[in-house]
PDB file of C-alpha atoms in Angstrom:
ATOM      1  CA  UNK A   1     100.548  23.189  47.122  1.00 38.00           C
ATOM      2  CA  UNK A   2      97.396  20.657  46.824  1.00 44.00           C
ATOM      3  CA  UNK A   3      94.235  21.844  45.870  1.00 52.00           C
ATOM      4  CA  UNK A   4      91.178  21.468  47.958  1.00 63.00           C
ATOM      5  CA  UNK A   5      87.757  20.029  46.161  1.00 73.00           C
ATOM      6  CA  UNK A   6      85.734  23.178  45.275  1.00 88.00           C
ATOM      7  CA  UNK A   7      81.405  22.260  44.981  1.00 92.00           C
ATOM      8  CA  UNK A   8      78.492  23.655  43.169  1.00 94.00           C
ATOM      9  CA  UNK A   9      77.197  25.798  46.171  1.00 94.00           C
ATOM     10  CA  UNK A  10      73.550  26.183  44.884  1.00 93.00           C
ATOM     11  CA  UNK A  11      70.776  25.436  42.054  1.00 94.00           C
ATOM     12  CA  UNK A  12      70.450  22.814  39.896  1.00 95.00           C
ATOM     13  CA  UNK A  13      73.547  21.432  40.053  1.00 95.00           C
ATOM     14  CA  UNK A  14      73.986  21.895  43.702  1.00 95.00           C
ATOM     15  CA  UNK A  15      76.612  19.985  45.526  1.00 93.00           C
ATOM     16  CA  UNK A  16      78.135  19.038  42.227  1.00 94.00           C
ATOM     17  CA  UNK A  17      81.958  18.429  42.713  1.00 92.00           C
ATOM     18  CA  UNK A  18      84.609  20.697  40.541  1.00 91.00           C
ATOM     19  CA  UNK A  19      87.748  18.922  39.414  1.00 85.00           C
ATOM     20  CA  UNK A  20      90.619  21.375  40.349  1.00 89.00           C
ATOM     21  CA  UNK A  21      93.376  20.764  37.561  1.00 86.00           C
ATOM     22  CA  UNK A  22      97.070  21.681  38.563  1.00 82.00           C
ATOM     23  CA  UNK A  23      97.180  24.668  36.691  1.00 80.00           C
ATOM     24  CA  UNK A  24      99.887  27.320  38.233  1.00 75.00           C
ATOM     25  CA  UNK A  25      98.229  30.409  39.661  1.00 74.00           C
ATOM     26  CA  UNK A  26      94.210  28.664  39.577  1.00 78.00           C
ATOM     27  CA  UNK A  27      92.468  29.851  42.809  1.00 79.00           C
ATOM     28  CA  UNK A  28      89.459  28.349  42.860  1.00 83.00           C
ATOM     29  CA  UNK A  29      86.389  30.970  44.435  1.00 86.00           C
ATOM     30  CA  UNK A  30      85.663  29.607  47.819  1.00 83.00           C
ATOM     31  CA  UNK A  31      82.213  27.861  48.665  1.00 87.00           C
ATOM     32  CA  UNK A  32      81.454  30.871  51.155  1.00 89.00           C
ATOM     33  CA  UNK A  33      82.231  33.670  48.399  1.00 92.00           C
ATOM     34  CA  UNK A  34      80.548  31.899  45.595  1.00 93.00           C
ATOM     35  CA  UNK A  35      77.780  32.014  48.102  1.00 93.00           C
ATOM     36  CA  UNK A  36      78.361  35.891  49.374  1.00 95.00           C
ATOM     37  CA  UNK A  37      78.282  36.561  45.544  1.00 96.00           C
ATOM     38  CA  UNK A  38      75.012  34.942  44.807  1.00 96.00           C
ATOM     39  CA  UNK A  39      73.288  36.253  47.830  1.00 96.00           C
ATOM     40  CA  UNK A  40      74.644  39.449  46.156  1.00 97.00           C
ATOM     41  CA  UNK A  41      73.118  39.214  42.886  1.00 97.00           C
ATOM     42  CA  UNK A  42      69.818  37.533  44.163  1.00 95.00           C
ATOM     43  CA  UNK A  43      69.168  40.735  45.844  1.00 96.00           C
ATOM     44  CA  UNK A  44      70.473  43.103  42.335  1.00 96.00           C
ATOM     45  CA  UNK A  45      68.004  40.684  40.338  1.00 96.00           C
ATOM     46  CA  UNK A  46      65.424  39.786  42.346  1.00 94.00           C
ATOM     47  CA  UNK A  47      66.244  36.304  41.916  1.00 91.00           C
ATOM     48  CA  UNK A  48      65.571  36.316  38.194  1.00 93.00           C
ATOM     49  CA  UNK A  49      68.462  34.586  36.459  1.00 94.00           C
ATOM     50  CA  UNK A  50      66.465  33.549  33.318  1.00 92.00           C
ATOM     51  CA  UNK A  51      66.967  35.998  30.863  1.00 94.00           C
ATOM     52  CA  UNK A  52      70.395  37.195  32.175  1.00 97.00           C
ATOM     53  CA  UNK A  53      73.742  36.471  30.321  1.00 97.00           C
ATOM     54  CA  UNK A  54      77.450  35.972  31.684  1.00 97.00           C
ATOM     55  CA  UNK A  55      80.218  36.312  30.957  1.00 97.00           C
ATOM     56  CA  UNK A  56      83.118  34.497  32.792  1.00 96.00           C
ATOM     57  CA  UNK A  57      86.645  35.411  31.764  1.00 94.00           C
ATOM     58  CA  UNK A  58      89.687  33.581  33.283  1.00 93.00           C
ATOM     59  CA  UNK A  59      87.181  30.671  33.837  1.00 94.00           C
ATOM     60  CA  UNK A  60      89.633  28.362  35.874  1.00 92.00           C
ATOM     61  CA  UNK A  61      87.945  25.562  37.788  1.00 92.00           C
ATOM     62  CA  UNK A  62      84.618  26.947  35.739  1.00 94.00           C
ATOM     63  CA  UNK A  63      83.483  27.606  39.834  1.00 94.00           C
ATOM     64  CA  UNK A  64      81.759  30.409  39.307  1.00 96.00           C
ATOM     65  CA  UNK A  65      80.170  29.905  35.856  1.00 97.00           C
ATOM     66  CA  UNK A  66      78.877  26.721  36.679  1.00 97.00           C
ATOM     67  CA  UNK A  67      76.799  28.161  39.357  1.00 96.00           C
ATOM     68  CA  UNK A  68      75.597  31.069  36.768  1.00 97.00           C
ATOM     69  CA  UNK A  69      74.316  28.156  34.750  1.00 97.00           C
ATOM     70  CA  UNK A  70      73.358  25.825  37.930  1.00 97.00           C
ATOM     71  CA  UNK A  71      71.123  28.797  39.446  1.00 96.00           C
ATOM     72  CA  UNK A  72      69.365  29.466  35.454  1.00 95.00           C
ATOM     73  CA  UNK A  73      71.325  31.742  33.310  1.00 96.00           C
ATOM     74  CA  UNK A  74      69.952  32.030  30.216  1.00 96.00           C
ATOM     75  CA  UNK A  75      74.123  31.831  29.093  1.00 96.00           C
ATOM     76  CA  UNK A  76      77.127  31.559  30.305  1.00 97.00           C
ATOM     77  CA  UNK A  77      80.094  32.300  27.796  1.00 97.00           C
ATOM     78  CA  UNK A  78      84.102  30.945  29.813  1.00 97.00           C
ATOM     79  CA  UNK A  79      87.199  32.218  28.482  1.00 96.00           C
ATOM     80  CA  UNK A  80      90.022  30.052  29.753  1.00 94.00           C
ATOM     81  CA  UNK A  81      93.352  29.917  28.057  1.00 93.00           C
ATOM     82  CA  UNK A  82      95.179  27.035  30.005  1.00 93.00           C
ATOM     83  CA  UNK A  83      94.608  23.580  27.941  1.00 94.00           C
ATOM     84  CA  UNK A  84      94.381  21.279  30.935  1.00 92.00           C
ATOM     85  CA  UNK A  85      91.480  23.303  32.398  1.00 93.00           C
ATOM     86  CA  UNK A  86      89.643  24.126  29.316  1.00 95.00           C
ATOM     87  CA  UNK A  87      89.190  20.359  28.897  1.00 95.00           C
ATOM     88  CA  UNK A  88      87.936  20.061  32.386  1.00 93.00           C
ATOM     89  CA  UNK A  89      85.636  22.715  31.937  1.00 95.00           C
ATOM     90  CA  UNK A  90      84.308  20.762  28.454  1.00 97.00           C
ATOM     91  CA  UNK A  91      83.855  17.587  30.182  1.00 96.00           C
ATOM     92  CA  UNK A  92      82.548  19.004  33.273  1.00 95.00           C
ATOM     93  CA  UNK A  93      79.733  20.772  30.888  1.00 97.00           C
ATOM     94  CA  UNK A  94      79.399  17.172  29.343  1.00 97.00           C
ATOM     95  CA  UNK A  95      78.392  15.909  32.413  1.00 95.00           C
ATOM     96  CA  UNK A  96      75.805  18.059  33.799  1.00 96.00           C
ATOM     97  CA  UNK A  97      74.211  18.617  29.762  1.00 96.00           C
ATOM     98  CA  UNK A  98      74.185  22.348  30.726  1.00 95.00           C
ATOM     99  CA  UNK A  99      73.337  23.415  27.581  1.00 94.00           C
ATOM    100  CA  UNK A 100      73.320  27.100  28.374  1.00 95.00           C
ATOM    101  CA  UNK A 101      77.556  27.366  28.904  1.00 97.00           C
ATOM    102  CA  UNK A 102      79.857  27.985  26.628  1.00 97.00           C
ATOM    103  CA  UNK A 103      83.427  27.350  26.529  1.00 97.00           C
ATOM    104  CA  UNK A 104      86.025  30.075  24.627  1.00 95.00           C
ATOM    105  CA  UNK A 105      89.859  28.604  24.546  1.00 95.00           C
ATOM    106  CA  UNK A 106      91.799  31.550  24.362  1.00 92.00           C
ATOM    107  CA  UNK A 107      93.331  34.725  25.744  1.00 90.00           C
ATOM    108  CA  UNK A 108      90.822  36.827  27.450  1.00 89.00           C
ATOM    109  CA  UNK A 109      91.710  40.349  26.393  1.00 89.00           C
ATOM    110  CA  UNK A 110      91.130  38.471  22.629  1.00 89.00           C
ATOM    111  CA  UNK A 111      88.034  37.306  23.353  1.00 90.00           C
ATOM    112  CA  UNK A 112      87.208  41.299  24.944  1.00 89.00           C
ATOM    113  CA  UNK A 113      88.078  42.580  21.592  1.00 87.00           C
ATOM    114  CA  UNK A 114      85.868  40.553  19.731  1.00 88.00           C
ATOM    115  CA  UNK A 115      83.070  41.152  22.064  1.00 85.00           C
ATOM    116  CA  UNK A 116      81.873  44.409  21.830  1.00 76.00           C
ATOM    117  CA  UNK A 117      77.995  44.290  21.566  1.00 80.00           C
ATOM    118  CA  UNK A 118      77.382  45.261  25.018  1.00 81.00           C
ATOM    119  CA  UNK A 119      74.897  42.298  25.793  1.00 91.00           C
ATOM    120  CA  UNK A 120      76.359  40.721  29.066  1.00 96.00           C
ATOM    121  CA  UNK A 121      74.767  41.203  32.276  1.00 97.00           C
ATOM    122  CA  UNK A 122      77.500  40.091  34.292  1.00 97.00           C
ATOM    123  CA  UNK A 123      81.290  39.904  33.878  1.00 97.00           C
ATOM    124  CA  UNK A 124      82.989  37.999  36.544  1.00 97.00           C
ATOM    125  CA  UNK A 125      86.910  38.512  36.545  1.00 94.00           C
ATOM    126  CA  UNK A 126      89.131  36.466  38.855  1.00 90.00           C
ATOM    127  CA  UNK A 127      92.454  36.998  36.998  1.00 89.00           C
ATOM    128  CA  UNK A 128      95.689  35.690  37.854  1.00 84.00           C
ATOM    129  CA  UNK A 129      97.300  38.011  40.968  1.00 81.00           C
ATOM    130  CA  UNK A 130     100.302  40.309  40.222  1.00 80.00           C
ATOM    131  CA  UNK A 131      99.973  40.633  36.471  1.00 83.00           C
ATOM    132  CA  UNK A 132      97.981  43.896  35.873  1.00 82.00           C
ATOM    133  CA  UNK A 133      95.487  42.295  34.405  1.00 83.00           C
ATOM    134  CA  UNK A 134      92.540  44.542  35.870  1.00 87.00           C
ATOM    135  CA  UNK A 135      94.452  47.862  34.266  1.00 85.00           C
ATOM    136  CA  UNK A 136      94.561  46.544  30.881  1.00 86.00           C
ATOM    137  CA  UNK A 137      90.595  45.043  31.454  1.00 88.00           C
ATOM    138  CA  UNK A 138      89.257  48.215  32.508  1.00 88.00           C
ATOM    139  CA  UNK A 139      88.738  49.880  29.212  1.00 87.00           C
ATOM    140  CA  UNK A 140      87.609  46.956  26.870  1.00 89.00           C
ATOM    141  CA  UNK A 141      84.824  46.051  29.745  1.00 92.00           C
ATOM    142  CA  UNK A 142      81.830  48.938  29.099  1.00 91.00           C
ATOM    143  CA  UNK A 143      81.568  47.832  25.294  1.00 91.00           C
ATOM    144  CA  UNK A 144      80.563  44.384  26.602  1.00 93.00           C
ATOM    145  CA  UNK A 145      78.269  45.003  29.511  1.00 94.00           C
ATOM    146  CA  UNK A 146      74.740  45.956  28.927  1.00 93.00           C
ATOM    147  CA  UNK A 147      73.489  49.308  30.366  1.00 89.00           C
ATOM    148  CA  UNK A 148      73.355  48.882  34.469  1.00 90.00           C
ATOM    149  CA  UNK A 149      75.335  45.561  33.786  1.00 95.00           C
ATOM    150  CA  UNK A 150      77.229  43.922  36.740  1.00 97.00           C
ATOM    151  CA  UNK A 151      81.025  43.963  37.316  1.00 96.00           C
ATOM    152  CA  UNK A 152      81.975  40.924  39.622  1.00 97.00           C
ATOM    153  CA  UNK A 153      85.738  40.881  40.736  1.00 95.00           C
ATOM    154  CA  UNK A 154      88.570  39.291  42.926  1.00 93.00           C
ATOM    155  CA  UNK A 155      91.908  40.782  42.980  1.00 90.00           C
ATOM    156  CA  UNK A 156      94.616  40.858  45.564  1.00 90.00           C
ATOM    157  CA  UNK A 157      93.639  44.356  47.104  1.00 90.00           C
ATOM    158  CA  UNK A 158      90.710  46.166  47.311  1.00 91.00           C
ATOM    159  CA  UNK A 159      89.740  48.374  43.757  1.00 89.00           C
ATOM    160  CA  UNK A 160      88.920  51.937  43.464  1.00 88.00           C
ATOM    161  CA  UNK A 161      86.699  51.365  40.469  1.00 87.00           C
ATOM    162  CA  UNK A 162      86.887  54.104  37.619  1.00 87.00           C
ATOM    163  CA  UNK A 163      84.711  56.310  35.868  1.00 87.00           C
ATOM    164  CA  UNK A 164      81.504  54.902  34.864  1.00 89.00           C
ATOM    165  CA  UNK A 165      81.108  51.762  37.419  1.00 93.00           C
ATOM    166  CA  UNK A 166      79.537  52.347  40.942  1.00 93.00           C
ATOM    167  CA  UNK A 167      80.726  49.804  43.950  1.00 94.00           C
ATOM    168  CA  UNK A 168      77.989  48.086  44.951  1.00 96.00           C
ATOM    169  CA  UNK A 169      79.340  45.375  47.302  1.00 96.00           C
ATOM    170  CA  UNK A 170      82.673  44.510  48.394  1.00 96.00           C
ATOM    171  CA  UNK A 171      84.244  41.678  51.122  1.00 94.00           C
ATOM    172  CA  UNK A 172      87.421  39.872  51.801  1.00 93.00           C
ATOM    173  CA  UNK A 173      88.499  36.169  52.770  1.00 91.00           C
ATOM    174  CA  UNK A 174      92.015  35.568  53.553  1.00 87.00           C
ATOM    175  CA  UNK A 175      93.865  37.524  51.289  1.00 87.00           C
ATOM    176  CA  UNK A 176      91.047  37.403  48.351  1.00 89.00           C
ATOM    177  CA  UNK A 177      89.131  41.039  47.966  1.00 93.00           C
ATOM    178  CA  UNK A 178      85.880  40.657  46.251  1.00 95.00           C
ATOM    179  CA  UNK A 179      83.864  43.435  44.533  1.00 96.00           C
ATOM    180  CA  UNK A 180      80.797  43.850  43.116  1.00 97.00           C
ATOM    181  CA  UNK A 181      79.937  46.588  40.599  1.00 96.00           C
ATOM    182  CA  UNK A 182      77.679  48.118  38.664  1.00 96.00           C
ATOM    183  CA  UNK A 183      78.408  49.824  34.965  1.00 92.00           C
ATOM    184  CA  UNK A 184      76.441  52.823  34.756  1.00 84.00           C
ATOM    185  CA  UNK A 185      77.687  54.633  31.505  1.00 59.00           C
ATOM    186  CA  UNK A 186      75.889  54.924  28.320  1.00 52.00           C
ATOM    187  CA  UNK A 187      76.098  51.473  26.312  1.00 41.00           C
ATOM    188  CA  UNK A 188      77.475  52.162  22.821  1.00 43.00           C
ATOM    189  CA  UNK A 189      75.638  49.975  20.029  1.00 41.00           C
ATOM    190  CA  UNK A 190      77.738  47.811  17.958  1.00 42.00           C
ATOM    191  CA  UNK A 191      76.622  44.362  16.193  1.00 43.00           C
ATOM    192  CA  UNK A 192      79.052  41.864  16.264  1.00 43.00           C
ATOM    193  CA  UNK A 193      79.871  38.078  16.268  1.00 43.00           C
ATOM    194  CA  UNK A 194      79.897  36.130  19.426  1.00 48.00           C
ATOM    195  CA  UNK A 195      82.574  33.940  19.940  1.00 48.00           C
ATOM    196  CA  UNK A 196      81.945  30.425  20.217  1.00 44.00           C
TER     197      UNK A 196
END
């Protein structure tokens, strides 16, 4: 199945075309959900993207981390494991200088494990569809949001989020469920390395 062109939907980098690599499974986010999404947190954050930090696991196309970083995150960490996407995501970041993104090649419950300082403001999971991922996710997540953090996710039915997170938002396009969520447990403290 071809891919359709996927674009940088606001902020800096606005109208900024995404490569889509033939990568089996990659669904890039949609224009109009990148754009119900950042409506979303506009409103959570009052427009304030400066100081916040994200984290963008199963980066794909880098869709929605590049607008993170387009619309002022202070970071923007990817985790991609598929080596024909990870180096369009680096030369992607080459082009627009963004500075503030970072780009993780490897597995993303790896990368969850080695991540446990609780300092990201947003997650945003878009996993592969029919592997379980969300069910093995669920538990390494709270040790890597900060307190109140933000859960963003697309799955291929709607979630019934556990303990601890409170559904803030949800929609659907075709047969893509979207959620937005907030982690409202107790952050535990732990110091460790970021990856890089």
């Amino acid at each position: 199945m071809k891919k359709h062109a996927v674009r940088i939907v606001g902020g800096d980098y606005r109208k900024t075309p995404i490569p889509v690599v033939d990568v089996p499974g990659l669904r890039p986010t949609p224009d109009r959900v990148r754009e119900t999404l950042f409506n979303w947190l506009y409103y959570f954050w009052d427009g304030d993207y400066a100081q916040k930090r994200v984290l963008d696991l199963f980066s794909g196309t880098g869709a929605l981390g590049f607008e993170a970083a387009s619309r002022g995150a202070a970071h923007v960490q990817m985790v991609e494991s598929h080596p024909a996407a990870v180096a369009a995501l680096r030369a992607l970041r080459s082009r627009l200088k963004a500075d503030n993104v970072r780009i993780h090649a490897g597995d993303a419950t790896v990368a969850l494990a080695r991540m446990t300082d609780g300092s990201y403001d947003l997650i945003m999971l878009d996993p592969p569809f029919g592997q379980g991922w969300l069910d093995r996710l669920w538990t390494r997540i709270p040790a890597v949001l900060t307190p109140n953090g933000l859960l963003y996710i697309e799955s291929e039915a709607a979630v019934s989020p556990p303990d601890g997170f409170e559904l803030l938002r949800q929609g659907k396009a075709g047969h893509v469920h979207f959620h937005l969520l907030r982690f409202a447990a107790m952050q535990k403290t732990v110091n460790n390395p970021e990856i890089s």
